[in-house]
CSV table of C-alpha atoms in Angstrom, one decimal:
chain,number,residue,atom,x,y,z
A,1,MET,CA,151.4,118.7,101.3
A,2,LYS,CA,149.2,121.0,103.5
A,3,LYS,CA,152.5,122.4,104.8
A,4,LEU,CA,153.5,123.4,101.2
A,5,ILE,CA,150.2,125.0,100.4
A,6,CYS,CA,150.4,127.1,103.8
A,7,LEU,CA,153.8,128.2,102.6
A,8,SER,CA,152.7,129.1,99.2
A,9,LEU,CA,149.7,131.1,100.7
A,10,ILE,CA,151.7,132.9,103.1
A,11,SER,CA,154.2,133.9,100.3
A,12,LEU,CA,151.2,135.0,98.1
A,13,VAL,CA,149.7,137.2,100.9
A,14,CYS,CA,153.0,138.8,101.7
A,15,GLY,CA,153.7,139.4,98.2
A,16,PHE,CA,150.2,141.3,98.0
A,17,LEU,CA,150.8,143.2,101.0
A,18,SER,CA,154.2,144.2,99.6
A,19,VAL,CA,152.7,145.5,96.4
A,20,HIS,CA,149.8,147.0,98.4
A,21,ALA,CA,152.1,148.8,100.7
A,22,SER,CA,154.1,150.2,98.0
A,23,ILE,CA,150.9,151.7,96.1
A,24,GLN,CA,150.1,152.9,99.7
A,25,ALA,CA,153.5,154.8,100.1
A,26,ASP,CA,152.6,156.8,97.1
A,27,ASP,CA,149.3,157.9,98.4
A,28,THR,CA,150.8,159.0,101.8
A,29,LYS,CA,153.0,161.6,100.0
A,30,PRO,CA,150.4,164.4,99.5
A,31,PHE,CA,152.4,167.1,99.3
A,32,VAL,CA,154.2,167.1,96.1
A,33,GLY,CA,152.8,168.5,92.7
A,34,LYS,CA,151.3,171.4,91.0
A,35,TRP,CA,147.8,172.9,91.6
A,36,GLU,CA,146.2,175.8,89.8
A,37,TYR,CA,143.1,177.6,89.5
A,38,TRP,CA,141.4,181.0,88.6
A,39,LYS,CA,139.3,183.0,91.1
A,40,GLY,CA,137.8,186.0,89.3
A,41,ASN,CA,140.9,187.8,87.6
A,42,SER,CA,143.3,186.0,89.9
A,43,GLN,CA,145.3,183.0,89.0
A,44,ILE,CA,146.4,180.8,92.0
A,45,GLN,CA,149.2,178.5,91.9
A,46,LEU,CA,150.9,176.2,94.2
A,47,GLU,CA,154.0,174.2,93.5
A,48,ILE,CA,155.8,172.0,96.2
A,49,ASP,CA,158.0,168.9,96.8
A,50,LEU,CA,158.4,168.8,100.5
A,51,TYR,CA,160.0,165.6,100.3
A,52,ASN,CA,163.3,165.9,98.7
A,53,THR,CA,166.1,168.4,99.6
A,54,PRO,CA,166.1,171.1,97.1
A,55,THR,CA,169.1,172.4,95.3
A,56,ASP,CA,168.2,175.8,94.8
A,57,GLY,CA,167.1,176.2,98.4
A,58,SER,CA,163.4,176.1,98.0
A,59,TYR,CA,160.8,173.5,98.3
A,60,GLY,CA,158.1,175.3,96.0
A,61,ALA,CA,156.2,178.3,96.0
A,62,TYR,CA,152.7,179.7,96.3
A,63,ASN,CA,151.7,182.7,93.9
A,64,VAL,CA,148.9,184.8,93.3
A,65,PHE,CA,148.6,186.7,89.8
A,66,GLU,CA,146.4,189.4,89.0
A,67,GLY,CA,147.1,191.9,86.3
A,68,GLY,CA,150.8,193.2,86.8
A,69,TYR,CA,150.2,192.5,90.5
A,70,GLY,CA,151.2,189.4,92.5
A,71,LEU,CA,151.8,187.7,95.8
A,72,ALA,CA,154.4,184.9,96.2
A,73,TYR,CA,155.6,182.7,98.9
A,74,SER,CA,158.8,180.7,98.8
A,75,ILE,CA,158.8,177.6,100.9
A,76,VAL,CA,162.3,177.6,102.5
A,77,ASP,CA,162.4,175.1,105.2
A,78,VAL,CA,160.1,172.1,106.2
A,79,TYR,CA,160.1,171.6,110.0
A,80,HIS,CA,157.5,168.9,110.4
A,81,ILE,CA,155.6,166.8,107.8
A,82,ASP,CA,153.5,163.3,108.0
A,83,ASN,CA,150.5,161.8,106.0
A,84,THR,CA,148.3,164.9,106.6
A,85,GLU,CA,150.1,168.0,107.9
A,86,ALA,CA,153.3,169.9,107.3
A,87,SER,CA,154.7,172.8,109.0
A,88,VAL,CA,157.1,175.1,107.0
A,89,ALA,CA,158.8,178.1,106.7
A,90,VAL,CA,157.9,180.6,104.0
A,91,GLU,CA,159.7,183.7,102.6
A,92,SER,CA,158.3,186.7,101.1
A,93,SER,CA,158.7,190.5,101.1
A,94,MET,CA,157.7,190.1,104.8
A,95,GLY,CA,160.5,188.3,105.5
A,96,LYS,CA,160.6,184.6,107.0
A,97,GLN,CA,157.5,183.2,108.8
A,98,LYS,CA,155.7,179.9,109.6
A,99,ALA,CA,152.9,178.5,107.5
A,100,GLU,CA,150.9,175.2,107.3
A,101,PHE,CA,149.7,172.8,104.9
A,102,LYS,CA,146.9,170.1,105.5
A,103,TYR,CA,145.6,167.2,103.5
A,104,ASN,CA,142.0,165.6,103.5
A,105,PRO,CA,142.6,162.0,102.3
A,106,THR,CA,138.9,161.6,102.0
A,107,THR,CA,138.2,164.6,99.4
A,108,LYS,CA,141.9,164.7,98.4
A,109,GLU,CA,141.8,168.5,99.1
A,110,LEU,CA,145.1,170.2,100.1
A,111,SER,CA,144.9,173.4,102.2
A,112,PHE,CA,147.6,175.9,102.4
A,113,LEU,CA,147.6,178.2,105.6
A,114,PRO,CA,149.5,181.2,104.7
A,115,PRO,CA,150.7,183.5,107.6
A,116,GLY,CA,148.0,185.7,108.9
A,117,SER,CA,145.6,184.9,106.2
A,118,GLU,CA,142.6,182.5,105.7
A,119,PRO,CA,143.2,178.9,104.3
A,120,VAL,CA,143.6,178.5,100.5
A,121,VAL,CA,141.9,175.2,99.3
A,122,PHE,CA,143.0,173.2,96.3
A,123,LYS,CA,140.8,170.6,95.1
A,124,GLN,CA,141.3,167.5,93.5
A,125,LYS,CA,140.5,168.9,89.9
A,126,ASP,CA,143.0,171.8,90.6
A,127,LYS,CA,145.9,169.2,90.4
A,128,CYS,CA,148.1,168.9,87.4
A,129,ASN,CA,147.9,165.1,87.0
A,130,TYR,CA,150.4,165.0,83.8
A,131,VAL,CA,153.9,165.8,82.9
A,132,PHE,CA,154.5,167.4,79.4
A,133,ILE,CA,157.9,166.7,77.5
A,134,SER,CA,158.8,170.3,76.5
A,135,GLY,CA,162.4,170.2,75.5
A,136,GLY,CA,164.5,167.9,73.3
A,137,ASP,CA,163.5,165.0,71.5
A,138,LYS,CA,163.7,161.3,72.1
A,139,ILE,CA,164.2,161.9,76.0
A,140,ASN,CA,165.3,159.1,78.2
A,141,VAL,CA,162.6,157.7,80.6
A,142,ARG,CA,164.4,156.0,83.3
A,143,SER,CA,164.0,153.0,85.6
A,144,THR,CA,165.5,155.0,88.6
A,145,PRO,CA,166.0,158.9,88.9
A,146,VAL,CA,169.2,160.3,87.3
A,147,SER,CA,171.2,157.0,86.4
A,148,GLY,CA,168.5,154.4,86.0
A,149,SER,CA,168.5,152.2,82.6
A,150,PRO,CA,166.4,153.8,79.8
A,151,LEU,CA,162.7,152.1,79.7
A,152,MET,CA,161.9,154.3,76.6
A,153,LYS,CA,162.2,157.3,74.5
A,154,ALA,CA,160.1,160.0,74.9
A,155,ASN,CA,159.0,162.8,72.0
A,156,ARG,CA,158.5,166.3,72.5
A,157,GLY,CA,154.9,166.9,73.2
A,158,GLN,CA,154.2,163.6,74.8
A,159,SER,CA,152.5,163.5,78.2
A,160,PHE,CA,152.5,160.8,81.1
A,161,ARG,CA,150.2,160.4,84.1
A,162,PHE,CA,152.1,162.0,87.1
A,163,LEU,CA,152.8,159.8,90.3
A,164,GLY,CA,155.1,162.0,92.6
A,165,LYS,CA,158.8,163.0,92.6
A,166,GLU,CA,162.0,161.4,93.8
A,167,LYS,CA,165.2,163.3,93.7
A,168,GLY,CA,163.6,166.1,91.9
A,169,TRP,CA,162.8,163.9,88.9
A,170,PHE,CA,159.2,163.2,87.8
A,171,LYS,CA,157.8,159.7,88.7
A,172,VAL,CA,155.5,158.7,85.9
A,173,GLU,CA,153.3,155.9,84.6
A,174,LEU,CA,154.7,154.8,81.1
A,175,SER,CA,151.3,154.7,79.5
A,176,ALA,CA,147.7,153.4,80.0
A,177,GLN,CA,148.7,149.9,78.7
A,178,ASP,CA,152.3,149.9,80.1
A,179,LYS,CA,151.6,150.6,84.1
A,180,ARG,CA,155.4,150.4,84.7
A,181,ILE,CA,156.9,153.3,86.4
A,182,GLY,CA,159.7,155.5,85.0
A,183,TYR,CA,161.4,158.8,85.9
A,184,ILE,CA,161.8,162.0,83.7
A,185,SER,CA,164.5,164.6,84.4
A,186,PRO,CA,162.8,168.1,85.1
A,187,GLU,CA,165.3,169.6,82.7
A,188,TYR,CA,162.9,168.4,79.7
A,189,ALA,CA,159.5,168.5,81.4
A,190,PHE,CA,156.8,170.3,83.1
A,191,TYR,CA,153.5,169.9,84.7
A,192,LEU,CA,150.6,169.5,82.8
A,193,LYS,CA,146.8,170.0,84.1
A,194,ASP,CA,145.0,168.8,81.2
A,195,ASN,CA,146.1,166.3,78.5
A,196,THR,CA,142.8,166.4,76.4
A,197,ILE,CA,142.4,167.9,72.9
A,198,PRO,CA,139.2,170.3,72.7
A,199,GLU,CA,136.9,170.0,69.9
A,200,SER,CA,137.7,173.3,68.4
A,201,ALA,CA,141.1,172.1,67.7
A,202,PHE,CA,139.6,170.1,65.0
A,203,THR,CA,138.1,173.0,63.1
A,204,LYS,CA,141.4,174.9,62.1
A,205,SER,CA,144.4,174.4,59.7
A,206,TYR,CA,147.9,174.6,61.1
A,207,ALA,CA,151.3,175.4,59.6
A,208,ASN,CA,155.0,175.6,59.8
A,209,GLY,CA,156.9,176.8,56.8
A,210,LEU,CA,156.1,174.8,53.8
A,211,ILE,CA,154.0,172.3,55.5
A,212,SER,CA,150.2,172.7,56.8
A,213,PHE,CA,147.5,170.1,57.7
A,214,THR,CA,143.8,170.1,58.5
A,215,LEU,CA,142.1,167.5,60.8
A,216,GLU,CA,138.5,166.4,61.0
A,217,LYS,CA,136.9,164.1,63.5
A,218,LYS,CA,134.3,161.8,62.4
A,219,GLY,CA,133.1,159.6,65.6
A,220,GLU,CA,136.0,157.8,67.3
A,221,GLN,CA,138.2,158.5,64.0
A,222,VAL,CA,140.3,161.2,63.2
A,223,PHE,CA,141.6,162.3,59.6
A,224,MET,CA,144.6,164.4,58.6
A,225,VAL,CA,145.4,166.1,55.2
A,226,LYS,CA,148.9,167.0,55.2
A,227,THR,CA,150.1,169.4,52.4
A,228,THR,CA,153.8,169.7,51.7
A,229,MET,CA,154.8,172.7,49.0
A,230,TYR,CA,158.1,172.5,47.1
A,231,PRO,CA,159.5,175.9,46.2
A,232,PRO,CA,159.9,176.5,42.2
A,233,GLN,CA,163.1,175.7,40.6
A,234,GLY,CA,164.1,178.2,37.8
A,235,GLU,CA,161.0,179.0,35.8
A,236,SER,CA,159.0,175.7,37.1
A,237,ILE,CA,155.6,175.9,38.6
A,238,PRO,CA,155.2,175.6,42.5
A,239,MET,CA,154.5,171.8,43.4
A,240,SER,CA,153.0,170.2,46.4
A,241,SER,CA,152.2,166.8,47.8
A,242,VAL,CA,149.2,165.6,49.7
A,243,GLU,CA,149.2,162.8,52.2
A,244,SER,CA,146.1,161.4,54.0
A,245,TYR,CA,146.2,160.1,57.5
A,246,ALA,CA,143.6,158.3,59.9
A,247,GLY,CA,144.0,157.2,63.4
A,248,LYS,CA,142.3,157.8,67.0
A,249,ILE,CA,142.8,160.3,69.7
A,250,GLU,CA,144.7,158.9,73.0
A,251,GLY,CA,145.0,161.7,75.7
A,252,ASN,CA,146.7,164.5,73.7
A,253,ALA,CA,148.0,162.4,70.9
A,254,LEU,CA,146.6,161.9,67.5
A,255,VAL,CA,147.8,158.4,66.7
A,256,PHE,CA,147.6,157.7,63.0
A,257,THR,CA,148.1,153.9,61.8
A,258,TYR,CA,146.6,154.4,58.4
A,259,PHE,CA,148.2,156.2,55.3
A,260,SER,CA,147.5,157.2,52.1
A,261,GLY,CA,149.6,159.2,49.3
A,262,MET,CA,146.2,160.5,47.8
A,263,PRO,CA,143.5,162.7,49.3
A,264,THR,CA,141.1,159.9,50.8
A,265,GLN,CA,139.0,159.4,53.9
A,266,ASP,CA,138.5,155.7,53.1
A,267,ILE,CA,140.2,153.4,55.2
A,268,ASN,CA,140.1,150.7,52.7
A,269,GLU,CA,142.4,152.6,50.2
A,270,MET,CA,144.8,153.3,52.9
A,271,SER,CA,147.8,151.1,54.1
A,272,LYS,CA,148.3,150.0,57.7
A,273,VAL,CA,151.7,151.8,59.0
A,274,GLU,CA,153.5,152.1,62.3
A,275,PRO,CA,152.0,154.7,64.6
A,276,TYR,CA,152.7,158.3,63.4
A,277,VAL,CA,152.0,160.4,66.2
A,278,VAL,CA,151.0,164.3,66.4
A,279,TYR,CA,150.7,165.9,69.8
A,280,TYR,CA,148.5,168.8,71.0
A,281,TRP,CA,150.0,171.3,73.2
A,282,LYS,CA,146.7,172.9,75.0
A,283,GLU,CA,148.4,175.9,76.8
A,284,SER,CA,149.7,177.3,73.3
A,285,GLY,CA,146.9,176.0,71.2
A,286,MET,CA,149.6,174.4,68.8
A,287,PHE,CA,150.2,170.7,67.5
A,288,ILE,CA,153.7,169.2,67.6
A,289,MET,CA,154.4,166.9,64.5
A,290,GLU,CA,158.2,165.3,64.5
A,291,GLY,CA,159.2,167.9,67.2
A,292,GLU,CA,158.1,171.0,65.4
A,293,ASN,CA,155.5,173.3,66.6
A,294,TYR,CA,152.4,173.9,64.3
A,295,ALA,CA,150.2,176.8,65.1
A,296,ALA,CA,146.7,177.4,63.9
A,297,ASP,CA,146.1,179.7,60.8
A,298,MET,CA,144.7,183.1,61.7
């Protein structure tokens, strides 16, 4: 009996260590991702993946944009890499030169040491922690890169927490509730720094063609009034329909679970429905509903 208990404990500990090791393995790959920040009128960006062999000859790039001018380094070779340092070759208008990356695991800061220049420090808050589905609709999120089985379908506008990259594919967490790991093709997604919805987004109306909607936030709840206009047929007058939705905010998504075919904000007058999701695209200030862009009325 004691022997069985000991074996069970050993198995349990080994399993824990295995899971812990896999988590740590992700934490020891700091040289992948995208960072960006503003310094005065200059926008500084770094996007790298020093762990996977590139198909286009570049492991990433460092860019500085200011007005119509810019500075760019393309990372074209990796000489050495470990948990805290990487030695690389960069290419610019000055030709091919050596540069360094350093990572501080305590502060989570990443430093880029360009040739002949002062170090550029990217803080943890500068990192893009999300991936945004930008193209297509019902995109497969797979169990492994390239050919893994589909775990779920992602909608245009949906965002996921970024965990890393494998074989050039984004490694993501499926959701805050579903902690499984999935992979998304870079063909359909890009880095997203912030997946929140600003308060100002709830003070505007949005439209695309004959469909428009307004939003109102009340505490933890969000209400949407959606209006669809129908063009007149012959001599008939224009008609419209109004739908009301109620739900909550989840990241950059408005998840509506209550619906009424009449104008109302009374949950008791609404029906419980399957989640109807509208996504916010912060960079453009647009919402994405059913795969279509809805811009704010000017």
